[in-house]
CSV table of C-alpha atoms in Angstrom, one decimal:
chain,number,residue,atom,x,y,z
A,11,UNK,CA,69.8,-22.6,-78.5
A,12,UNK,CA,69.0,-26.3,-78.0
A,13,UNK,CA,66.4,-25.0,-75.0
A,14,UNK,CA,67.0,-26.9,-71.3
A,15,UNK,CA,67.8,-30.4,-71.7
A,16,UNK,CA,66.7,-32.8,-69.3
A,17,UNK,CA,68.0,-36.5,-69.2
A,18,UNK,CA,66.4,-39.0,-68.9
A,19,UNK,CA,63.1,-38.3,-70.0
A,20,UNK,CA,61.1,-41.2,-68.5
A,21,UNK,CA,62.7,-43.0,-65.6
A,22,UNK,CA,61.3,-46.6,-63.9
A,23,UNK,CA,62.8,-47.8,-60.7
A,24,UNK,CA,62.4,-49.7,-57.8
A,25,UNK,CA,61.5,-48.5,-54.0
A,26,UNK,CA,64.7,-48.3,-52.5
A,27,UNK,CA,67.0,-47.2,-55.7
A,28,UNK,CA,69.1,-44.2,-56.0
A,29,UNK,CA,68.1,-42.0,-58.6
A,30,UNK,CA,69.6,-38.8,-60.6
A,31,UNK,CA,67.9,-36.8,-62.5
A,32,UNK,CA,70.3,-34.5,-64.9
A,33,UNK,CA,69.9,-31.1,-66.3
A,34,UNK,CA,71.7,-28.8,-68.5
A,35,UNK,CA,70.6,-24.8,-68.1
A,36,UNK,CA,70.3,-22.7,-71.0
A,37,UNK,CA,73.8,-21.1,-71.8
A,38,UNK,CA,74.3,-17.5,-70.2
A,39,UNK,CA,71.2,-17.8,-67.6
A,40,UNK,CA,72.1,-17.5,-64.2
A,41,UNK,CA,69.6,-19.2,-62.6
A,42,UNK,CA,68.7,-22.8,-62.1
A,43,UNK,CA,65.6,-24.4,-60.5
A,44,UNK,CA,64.3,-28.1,-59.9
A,45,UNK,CA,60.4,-28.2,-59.7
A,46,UNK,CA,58.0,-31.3,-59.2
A,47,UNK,CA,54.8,-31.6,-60.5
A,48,UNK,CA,51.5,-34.1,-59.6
A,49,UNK,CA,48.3,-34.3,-60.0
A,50,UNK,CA,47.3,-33.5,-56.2
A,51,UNK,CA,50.0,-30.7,-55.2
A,52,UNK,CA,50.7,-29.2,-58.7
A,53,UNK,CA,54.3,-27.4,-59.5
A,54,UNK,CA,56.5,-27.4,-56.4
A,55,UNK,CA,59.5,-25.9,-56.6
A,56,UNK,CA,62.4,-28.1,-54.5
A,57,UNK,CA,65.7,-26.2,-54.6
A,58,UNK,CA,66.9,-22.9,-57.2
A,59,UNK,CA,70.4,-22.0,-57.6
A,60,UNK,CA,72.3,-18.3,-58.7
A,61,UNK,CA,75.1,-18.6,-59.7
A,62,UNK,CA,75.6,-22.3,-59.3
A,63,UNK,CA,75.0,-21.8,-55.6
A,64,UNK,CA,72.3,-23.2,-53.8
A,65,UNK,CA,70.1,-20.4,-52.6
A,66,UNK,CA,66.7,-21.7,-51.5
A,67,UNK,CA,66.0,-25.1,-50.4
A,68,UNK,CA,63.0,-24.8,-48.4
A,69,UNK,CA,61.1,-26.8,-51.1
A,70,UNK,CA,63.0,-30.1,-50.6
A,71,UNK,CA,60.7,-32.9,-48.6
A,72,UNK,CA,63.2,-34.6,-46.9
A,73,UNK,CA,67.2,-35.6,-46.7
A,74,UNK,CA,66.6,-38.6,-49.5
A,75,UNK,CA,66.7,-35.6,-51.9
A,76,UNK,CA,69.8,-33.6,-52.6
A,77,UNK,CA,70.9,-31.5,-55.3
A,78,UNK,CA,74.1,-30.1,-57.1
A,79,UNK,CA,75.0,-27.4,-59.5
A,80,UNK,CA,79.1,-28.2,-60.4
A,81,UNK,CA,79.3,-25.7,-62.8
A,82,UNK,CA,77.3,-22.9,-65.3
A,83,UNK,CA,76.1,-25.9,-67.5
A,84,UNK,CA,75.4,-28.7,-65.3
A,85,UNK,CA,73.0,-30.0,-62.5
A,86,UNK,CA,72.1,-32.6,-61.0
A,87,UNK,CA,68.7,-33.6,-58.9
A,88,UNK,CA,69.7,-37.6,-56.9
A,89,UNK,CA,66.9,-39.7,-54.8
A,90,UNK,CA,68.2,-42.2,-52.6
A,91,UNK,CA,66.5,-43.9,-51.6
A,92,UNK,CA,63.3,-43.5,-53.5
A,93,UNK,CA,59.8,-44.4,-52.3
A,94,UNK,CA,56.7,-44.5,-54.6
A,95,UNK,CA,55.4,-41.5,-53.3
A,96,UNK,CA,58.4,-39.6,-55.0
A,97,UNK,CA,56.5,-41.1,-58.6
A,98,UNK,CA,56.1,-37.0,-60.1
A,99,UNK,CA,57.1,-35.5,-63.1
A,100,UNK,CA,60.5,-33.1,-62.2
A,101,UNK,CA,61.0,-30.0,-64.5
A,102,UNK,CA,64.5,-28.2,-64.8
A,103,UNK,CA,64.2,-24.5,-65.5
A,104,UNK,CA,66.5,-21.7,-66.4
A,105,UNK,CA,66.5,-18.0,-66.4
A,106,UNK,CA,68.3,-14.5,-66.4
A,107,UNK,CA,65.9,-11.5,-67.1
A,108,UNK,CA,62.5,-12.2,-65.5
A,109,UNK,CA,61.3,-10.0,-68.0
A,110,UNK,CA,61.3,-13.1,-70.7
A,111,UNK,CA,60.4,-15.9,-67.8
A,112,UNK,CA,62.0,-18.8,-67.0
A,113,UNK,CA,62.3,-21.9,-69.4
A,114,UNK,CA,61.6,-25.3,-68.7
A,115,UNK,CA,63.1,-28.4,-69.8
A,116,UNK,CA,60.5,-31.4,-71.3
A,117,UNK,CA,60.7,-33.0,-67.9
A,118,UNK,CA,61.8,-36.4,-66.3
A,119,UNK,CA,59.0,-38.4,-65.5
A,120,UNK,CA,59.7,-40.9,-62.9
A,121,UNK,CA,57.8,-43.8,-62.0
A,122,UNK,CA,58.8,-45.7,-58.5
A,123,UNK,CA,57.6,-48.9,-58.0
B,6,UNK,CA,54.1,-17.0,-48.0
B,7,UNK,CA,53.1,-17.5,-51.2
B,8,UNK,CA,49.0,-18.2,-52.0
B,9,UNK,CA,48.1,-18.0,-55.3
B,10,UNK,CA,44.7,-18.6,-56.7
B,11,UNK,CA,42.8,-19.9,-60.1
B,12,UNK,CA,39.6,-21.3,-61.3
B,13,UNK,CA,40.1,-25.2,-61.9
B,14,UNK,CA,38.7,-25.5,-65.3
B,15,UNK,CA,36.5,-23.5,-67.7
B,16,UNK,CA,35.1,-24.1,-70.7
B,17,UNK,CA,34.7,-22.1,-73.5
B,18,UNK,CA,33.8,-21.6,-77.6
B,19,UNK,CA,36.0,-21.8,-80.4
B,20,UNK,CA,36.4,-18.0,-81.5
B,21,UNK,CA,35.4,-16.7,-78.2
B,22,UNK,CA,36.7,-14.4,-75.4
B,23,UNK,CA,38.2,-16.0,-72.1
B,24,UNK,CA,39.1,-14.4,-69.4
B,25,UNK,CA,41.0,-16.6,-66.6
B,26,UNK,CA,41.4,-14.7,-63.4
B,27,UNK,CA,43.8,-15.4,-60.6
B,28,UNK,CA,44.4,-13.6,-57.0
B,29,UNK,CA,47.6,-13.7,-54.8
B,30,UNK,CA,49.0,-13.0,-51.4
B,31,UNK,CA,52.8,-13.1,-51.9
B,32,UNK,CA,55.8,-12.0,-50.3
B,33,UNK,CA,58.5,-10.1,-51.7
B,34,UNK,CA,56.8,-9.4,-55.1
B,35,UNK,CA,58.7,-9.0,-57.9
B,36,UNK,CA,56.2,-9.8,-60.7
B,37,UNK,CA,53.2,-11.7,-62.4
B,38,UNK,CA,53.7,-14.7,-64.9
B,39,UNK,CA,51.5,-17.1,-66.9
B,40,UNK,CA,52.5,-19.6,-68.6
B,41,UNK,CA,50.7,-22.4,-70.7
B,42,UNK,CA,50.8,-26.0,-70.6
B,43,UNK,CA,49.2,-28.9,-72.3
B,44,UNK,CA,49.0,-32.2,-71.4
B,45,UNK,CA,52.3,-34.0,-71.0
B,46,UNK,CA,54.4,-30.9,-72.3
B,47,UNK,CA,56.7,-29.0,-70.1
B,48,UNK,CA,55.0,-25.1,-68.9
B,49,UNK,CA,56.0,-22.4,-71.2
B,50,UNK,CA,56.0,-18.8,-70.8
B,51,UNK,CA,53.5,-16.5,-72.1
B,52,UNK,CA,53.7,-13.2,-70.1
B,53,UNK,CA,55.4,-11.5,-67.6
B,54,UNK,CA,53.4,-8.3,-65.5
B,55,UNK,CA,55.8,-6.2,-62.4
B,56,UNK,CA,53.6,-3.0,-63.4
B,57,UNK,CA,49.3,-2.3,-62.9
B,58,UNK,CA,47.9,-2.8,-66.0
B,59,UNK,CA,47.3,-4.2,-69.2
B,60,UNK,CA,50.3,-5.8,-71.4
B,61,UNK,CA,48.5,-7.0,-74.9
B,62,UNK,CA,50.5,-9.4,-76.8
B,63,UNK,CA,48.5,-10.9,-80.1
B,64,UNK,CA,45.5,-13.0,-79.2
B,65,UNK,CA,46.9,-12.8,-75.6
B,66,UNK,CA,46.8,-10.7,-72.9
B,67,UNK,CA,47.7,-9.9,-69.3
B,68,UNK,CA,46.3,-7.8,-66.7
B,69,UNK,CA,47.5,-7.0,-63.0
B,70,UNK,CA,46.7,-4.8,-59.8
B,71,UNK,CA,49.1,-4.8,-57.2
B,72,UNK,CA,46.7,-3.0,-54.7
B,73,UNK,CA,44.5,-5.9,-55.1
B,74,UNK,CA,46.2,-9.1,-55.2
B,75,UNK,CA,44.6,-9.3,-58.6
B,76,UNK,CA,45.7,-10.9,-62.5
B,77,UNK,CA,44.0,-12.4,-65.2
B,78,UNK,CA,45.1,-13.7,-68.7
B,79,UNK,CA,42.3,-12.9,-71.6
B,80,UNK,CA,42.9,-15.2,-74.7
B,81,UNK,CA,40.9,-13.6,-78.0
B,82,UNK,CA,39.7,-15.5,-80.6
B,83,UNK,CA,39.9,-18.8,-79.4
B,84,UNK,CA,41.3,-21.9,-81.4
B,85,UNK,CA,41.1,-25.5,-80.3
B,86,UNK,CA,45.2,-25.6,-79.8
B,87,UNK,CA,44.4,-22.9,-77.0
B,88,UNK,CA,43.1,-25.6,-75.0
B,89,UNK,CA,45.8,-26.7,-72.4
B,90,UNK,CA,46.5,-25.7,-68.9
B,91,UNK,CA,46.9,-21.9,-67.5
B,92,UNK,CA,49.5,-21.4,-64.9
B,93,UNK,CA,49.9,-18.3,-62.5
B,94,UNK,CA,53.1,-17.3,-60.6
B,95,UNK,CA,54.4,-14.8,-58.2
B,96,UNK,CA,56.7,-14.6,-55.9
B,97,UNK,CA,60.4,-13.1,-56.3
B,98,UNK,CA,63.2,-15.3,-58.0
B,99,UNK,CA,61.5,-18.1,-56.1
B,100,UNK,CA,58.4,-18.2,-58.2
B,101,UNK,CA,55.0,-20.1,-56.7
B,102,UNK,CA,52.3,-21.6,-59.1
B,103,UNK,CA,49.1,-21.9,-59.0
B,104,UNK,CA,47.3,-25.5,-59.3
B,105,UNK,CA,46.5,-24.1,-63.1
B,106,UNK,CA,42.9,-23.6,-65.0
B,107,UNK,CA,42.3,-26.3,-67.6
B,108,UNK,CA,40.6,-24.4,-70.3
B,109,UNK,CA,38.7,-26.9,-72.8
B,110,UNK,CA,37.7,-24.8,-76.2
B,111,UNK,CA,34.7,-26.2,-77.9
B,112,UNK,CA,33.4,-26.1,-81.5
């Protein structure tokens, strides 16, 4: 298995730009979850999803973040518009049995200028 | 809530014991991970805990108490590739971290 696979992995744009951040779950697990990580606040999770339904999204900061889950094989995390304060690193991660944890993709890391 | 809890950093030598210790206050429990991360790599998993006690698993291992809010990771014979970040989580599917312990081994 090719592992979570996160596109792209490093991201520049400008205040004001939509951005979308893609990720494709490992095959089989049933849940899907879009974290954020800096320096200051650590891993925050934004939004999980069983099932491809949306379940939790407490963890999103504000309406210029949305997230989708079309299918078993697909999501998508979008920005717009995007401030500098949205500069982070965003992790994808999959999982089915907790027993074996969840798996994280290599990451987008996006830089808003 | 969630509230999880770890030292920053520690430090420790090359073939040593570490233990890293970590307290939480969660709601609906469902389990105890810790995963590993070094610099600009994605988290990965290293052990999972729902039961008390001690699950061993080669140089690493994992302890929890439910009654006491309590984990720790304990990494044996250290090596200088050990050196990363150490991440604890709870929570139920909705797992919380902890702001991590940077462990630095030394020769």
């Amino acid at each position: 298995d090719a592992g979570v696979i996160q596109s792209p992995r490093h991201e520049v744009t400008e205040m004001g730009q939509e951005v979308t951040l893609r990720c494709k779950p490992i095959s089989g697990h049933d849940y899907l979850f879009w974290y954020r990580q800096t320096m200051m606040r650590g891993l925050e999770l934004l939004i999980y999803f069983n099932n491809n339904v949306p379940i939790d999204d407490s963890g999103m900061p504000e309406d210029r973040f949305s997230a989708k889950m079309p299918n078993a094989s697909f999501s998508t995390l979008k920005i717009q518009p995007s401030e500098p304060r949205d500069s982070a690193v965003y992790f994808c991660a999959s999982g089915g049995d907790s027993y074996y944890g969840y798996t994280f993709g290599s990451g987008t890391r996006l830089t808003v200028v | 809530g969630q509230n999880i809890d770890q030292p920053t950093e520690m430090t420790a030598t090359e073939g040593a014991i570490v233990q890293i210790n970590c307290t939480y206050q969660t709601s609906g429990f469902n389990g105890l991970f810790w995963y590993q991360q070094h610099a600009g790599e994605a988290p990965t998993f290293l052990s999972y805990n729902v039961l008390d006690g001690l699950e061993e698993k080669g140089r690493f291992s994992s302890f929890l108490s439910r009654s006491k809010g309590y984990s720790y990771l304990l990494l044996k014979e250290l090596q200088m590739k050990d050196s990363a970040s150490y991440l604890c989580a709870g929570g139920g599917n909705k797992l919380t971290f902890g702001t991590g312990t940077q462990l630095k081994v030394e020769l």
